[in-house]
Amino acid sequence: GSVAAEEGGGSRVLAESDFLWDVDGWTLHGNDAGLHHGSKMIKAADNDTSIWYYVAPAKFLGSKRAAYGGKLSFRHGFYEYNSDGLDFLGKDYDVLLKSEANDLVIARKGVIPAWSFRSDHELDLVETAGWVVEGAGVPPSKPDMQRVLARLSGIWIRGGFYAGNEDSYLMNVKMTEGPESKAPVRSSLKEQRILSADGYLARGGGGPSDVPPP
């Protein structure tokens, strides 16, 4: 875990929305009230029990195989919320990764904490990080996760969580590269033997007496 955290610190950003100037291509699903731009954020509101999502633009989608092992990070919050005496509506998925080409959706529940006005999130884009296959309810395999990221058609981050009035916002969304995409390709055994022989010579082994005559 700690190594991955260190890797994440300097990882290359594959896509980012800081919402400095506008909504940056984001849209809504399941909310007709309209998406609005605020100070370094996007925001939307509702006054019913509808479950709706912020939907990422094209720059976060497509071929994002390099994000495997990386992170999807964001800040999520509410200006206000009113549960109308009902529980936090936590049963639905909070974040969905969709791949139409693979007919596969991988999702996570329990990301956004109940009764919290602001929360920061770093979701690990690996199969072991609490994701499940939508419909099946089981964790994805490593190939599932890689296939979804390689042909990503949607990233949805949930906005609606309360039964009454709520005014939610999203800030600083970022997708970073995983360590695997930076790792060198493993060399063949023959190459490894040549490298180890070179290392032996470099360390002072293999003087003239060790070298067979031509």
Short mmCIF file of C-alpha atoms in Angstrom, two decimals:
data_model
loop_
_atom_site.label_atom_id
_atom_site.label_comp_id
_atom_site.label_asym_id
_atom_site.label_seq_id
_atom_site.Cartn_x
_atom_site.Cartn_y
_atom_site.Cartn_z
CA GLY A 1 0.00 0.00 0.00
CA SER A 2 2.71 2.49 0.98
CA VAL A 3 4.67 1.91 -2.23
CA ALA A 4 1.55 2.56 -4.31
CA ALA A 5 0.95 5.77 -2.34
CA GLU A 6 4.48 6.94 -3.09
CA GLU A 7 4.03 6.02 -6.74
CA GLY A 8 0.74 7.93 -6.81
CA GLY A 9 2.47 11.07 -5.57
CA GLY A 10 4.38 11.62 -8.78
CA SER A 11 2.12 9.80 -11.21
CA ARG A 12 1.31 11.30 -14.59
CA VAL A 13 -2.17 12.82 -14.82
CA LEU A 14 -4.15 11.21 -17.66
CA ALA A 15 -7.18 13.52 -17.37
CA GLU A 16 -8.19 16.34 -15.06
CA SER A 17 -11.04 18.80 -14.48
CA ASP A 18 -10.29 21.71 -12.13
CA PHE A 19 -13.46 23.61 -13.21
CA LEU A 20 -11.53 26.86 -13.20
CA TRP A 21 -13.46 28.45 -16.09
CA ASP A 22 -16.55 26.33 -16.81
CA VAL A 23 -18.21 22.93 -16.41
CA ASP A 24 -15.44 21.48 -18.63
CA GLY A 25 -17.76 19.23 -20.66
CA TRP A 26 -19.37 17.47 -17.69
CA THR A 27 -23.09 16.65 -17.85
CA LEU A 28 -25.78 15.15 -15.61
CA HIS A 29 -27.65 11.85 -15.78
CA GLY A 30 -31.00 11.58 -14.04
CA ASN A 31 -31.29 15.26 -13.11
CA ASP A 32 -33.10 17.74 -15.36
CA ALA A 33 -32.56 20.73 -13.06
CA GLY A 34 -29.32 21.66 -14.82
CA LEU A 35 -25.59 21.61 -14.15
CA HIS A 36 -24.05 24.86 -12.89
CA HIS A 37 -20.52 26.20 -12.65
CA GLY A 38 -19.24 27.60 -9.36
CA SER A 39 -15.84 28.60 -8.03
CA LYS A 40 -13.59 25.67 -9.13
CA MET A 41 -16.59 23.33 -9.02
CA ILE A 42 -19.67 22.01 -10.75
CA LYS A 43 -22.94 21.79 -8.83
CA ALA A 44 -26.51 20.61 -9.16
CA ALA A 45 -29.56 20.31 -6.92
CA ASP A 46 -32.74 18.28 -6.47
CA ASN A 47 -35.72 18.14 -4.12
CA ASP A 48 -36.78 14.50 -4.36
CA THR A 49 -35.46 10.95 -3.89
CA SER A 50 -33.99 10.69 -7.39
CA ILE A 51 -30.56 9.08 -7.76
CA TRP A 52 -28.52 11.12 -10.24
CA TYR A 53 -24.93 11.38 -11.40
CA TYR A 54 -22.25 13.76 -12.63
CA VAL A 55 -21.02 12.38 -15.98
CA ALA A 56 -17.39 12.81 -17.10
CA PRO A 57 -16.47 14.25 -20.52
CA ALA A 58 -14.58 12.57 -23.37
CA LYS A 59 -11.07 13.37 -22.11
CA PHE A 60 -11.59 10.93 -19.21
CA LEU A 61 -12.81 8.18 -21.55
CA GLY A 62 -11.57 5.99 -24.41
CA SER A 63 -8.28 4.15 -24.12
CA LYS A 64 -7.25 4.58 -20.46
CA ARG A 65 -5.42 1.27 -19.99
CA ALA A 66 -2.56 3.25 -18.39
CA ALA A 67 -4.89 4.15 -15.49
CA TYR A 68 -4.86 0.53 -14.27
CA GLY A 69 -3.25 0.64 -10.81
CA GLY A 70 -3.64 4.42 -10.75
CA LYS A 71 -6.32 6.53 -9.08
CA LEU A 72 -9.55 8.40 -9.70
CA SER A 73 -9.61 11.26 -7.20
CA PHE A 74 -12.14 14.02 -6.47
CA ARG A 75 -13.72 16.19 -3.79
CA HIS A 76 -17.45 15.74 -3.23
CA GLY A 77 -19.69 17.89 -1.06
CA PHE A 78 -23.03 19.51 -0.27
CA TYR A 79 -23.94 23.13 0.33
CA GLU A 80 -27.04 21.84 2.04
CA TYR A 81 -29.12 18.70 2.33
CA ASN A 82 -32.42 17.73 3.92
CA SER A 83 -33.22 14.05 4.41
CA ASP A 84 -36.94 14.76 5.08
CA GLY A 85 -36.66 12.43 8.08
CA LEU A 86 -35.50 9.53 5.92
CA ASP A 87 -32.18 7.69 5.96
CA PHE A 88 -29.21 8.58 3.78
CA LEU A 89 -29.93 6.89 0.42
CA GLY A 90 -26.76 4.81 0.41
CA LYS A 91 -27.85 1.60 -1.29
CA ASP A 92 -27.06 2.63 -4.89
CA TYR A 93 -23.66 2.80 -6.58
CA ASP A 94 -21.63 5.96 -5.94
CA VAL A 95 -19.10 5.64 -8.78
CA LEU A 96 -19.50 3.71 -12.04
CA LEU A 97 -16.92 2.85 -14.71
CA LYS A 98 -18.67 1.84 -17.93
CA SER A 99 -17.45 0.06 -21.04
CA GLU A 100 -20.15 -0.26 -23.71
CA ALA A 101 -17.71 -2.09 -26.02
CA ASN A 102 -17.26 -4.81 -23.38
CA ASP A 103 -20.87 -4.65 -22.11
CA LEU A 104 -19.36 -4.27 -18.66
CA VAL A 105 -19.93 -1.83 -15.78
CA ILE A 106 -17.71 -1.85 -12.69
CA ALA A 107 -18.98 0.15 -9.73
CA ARG A 108 -18.44 1.03 -6.07
CA LYS A 109 -20.86 1.64 -3.22
CA GLY A 110 -20.20 3.37 0.09
CA VAL A 111 -17.75 5.93 -1.28
CA ILE A 112 -19.55 9.08 -0.15
CA PRO A 113 -20.01 9.17 3.65
CA ALA A 114 -23.47 9.82 5.12
CA TRP A 115 -24.27 13.17 6.73
CA SER A 116 -20.97 14.70 5.63
CA PHE A 117 -20.72 18.13 4.02
CA ARG A 118 -17.36 17.51 2.33
CA SER A 119 -15.20 14.47 1.56
CA ASP A 120 -12.04 13.82 -0.47
CA HIS A 121 -11.59 10.56 -2.33
CA GLU A 122 -8.78 8.61 -4.01
CA LEU A 123 -10.21 5.47 -5.57
CA ASP A 124 -7.65 2.85 -6.57
CA LEU A 125 -8.28 1.62 -10.11
CA VAL A 126 -7.57 -2.02 -9.34
CA GLU A 127 -9.87 -5.02 -9.04
CA THR A 128 -9.15 -5.47 -5.30
CA ALA A 129 -10.27 -1.97 -4.21
CA GLY A 130 -13.93 -2.65 -3.42
CA TRP A 131 -15.30 -2.50 -6.96
CA VAL A 132 -17.99 -4.95 -8.10
CA VAL A 133 -19.37 -5.95 -11.48
CA GLU A 134 -22.78 -4.32 -11.84
CA GLY A 135 -25.51 -6.93 -12.08
CA ALA A 136 -23.32 -9.75 -10.75
CA GLY A 137 -22.32 -8.09 -7.48
CA VAL A 138 -18.96 -9.88 -7.42
CA PRO A 139 -15.49 -8.32 -7.59
CA PRO A 140 -14.12 -7.91 -11.12
CA SER A 141 -11.15 -9.95 -12.29
CA LYS A 142 -7.93 -8.19 -13.26
CA PRO A 143 -8.78 -8.66 -17.00
CA ASP A 144 -12.28 -7.19 -16.34
CA MET A 145 -10.78 -4.07 -14.78
CA GLN A 146 -8.21 -3.70 -17.54
CA ARG A 147 -10.82 -4.21 -20.28
CA VAL A 148 -13.12 -1.54 -18.83
CA LEU A 149 -10.26 0.98 -18.59
CA ALA A 150 -8.96 0.12 -22.07
CA ARG A 151 -12.36 0.96 -23.64
CA LEU A 152 -13.97 3.33 -21.17
CA SER A 153 -17.30 4.80 -22.32
CA GLY A 154 -18.46 6.41 -19.06
CA ILE A 155 -17.45 7.59 -15.60
CA TRP A 156 -20.40 8.52 -13.38
CA ILE A 157 -20.02 10.06 -9.91
CA ARG A 158 -23.19 10.22 -7.87
CA GLY A 159 -24.66 13.57 -6.84
CA GLY A 160 -28.03 12.75 -5.23
CA PHE A 161 -28.11 11.11 -1.78
CA TYR A 162 -30.97 12.64 0.24
CA ALA A 163 -34.76 12.51 0.01
CA GLY A 164 -35.39 16.25 0.41
CA ASN A 165 -33.66 19.34 -0.96
CA GLU A 166 -29.97 18.91 -1.62
CA ASP A 167 -27.38 21.05 -3.35
CA SER A 168 -24.27 19.03 -4.17
CA TYR A 169 -20.95 19.84 -5.81
CA LEU A 170 -17.89 18.14 -7.36
CA MET A 171 -14.34 19.53 -7.46
CA ASN A 172 -10.86 18.66 -8.72
CA VAL A 173 -11.50 15.39 -10.56
CA LYS A 174 -8.30 13.64 -11.63
CA MET A 175 -7.30 10.32 -13.18
CA THR A 176 -3.67 9.27 -12.72
CA GLU A 177 -1.51 6.62 -14.31
CA GLY A 178 -0.72 3.34 -12.57
CA PRO A 179 2.82 2.11 -11.81
CA GLU A 180 2.54 -0.76 -14.32
CA SER A 181 2.45 1.59 -17.30
CA LYS A 182 5.85 2.99 -16.24
CA ALA A 183 7.47 -0.36 -15.48
CA PRO A 184 10.05 -1.62 -17.99
CA VAL A 185 9.05 -4.63 -20.05
CA ARG A 186 10.47 -7.76 -18.45
CA SER A 187 13.47 -8.92 -20.42
CA SER A 188 13.88 -12.47 -21.67
CA LEU A 189 16.00 -14.96 -19.73
CA LYS A 190 18.72 -14.70 -22.38
CA GLU A 191 18.87 -10.91 -21.95
CA GLN A 192 18.93 -11.32 -18.17
CA ARG A 193 21.88 -13.75 -18.44
CA ILE A 194 23.78 -11.30 -20.66
CA LEU A 195 23.04 -8.47 -18.20
CA SER A 196 24.21 -10.55 -15.23
CA ALA A 197 27.43 -11.51 -17.10
CA ASP A 198 28.06 -7.82 -17.88
CA GLY A 199 27.48 -7.03 -14.22
CA TYR A 200 29.96 -9.73 -13.22
CA LEU A 201 32.61 -8.26 -15.54
CA ALA A 202 31.87 -4.74 -14.32
CA ARG A 203 32.40 -5.84 -10.71
CA GLY A 204 35.93 -6.95 -11.54
CA GLY A 205 35.23 -10.60 -12.23
CA GLY A 206 36.31 -12.21 -15.45
CA GLY A 207 39.93 -11.13 -15.77
CA PRO A 208 42.05 -12.26 -18.77
CA SER A 209 42.59 -15.71 -17.21
CA ASP A 210 38.81 -16.30 -17.21
CA VAL A 211 38.32 -15.49 -20.85
CA PRO A 212 38.67 -18.51 -23.15
CA PRO A 213 41.07 -18.05 -26.07
CA PRO A 214 39.43 -17.06 -29.37
#
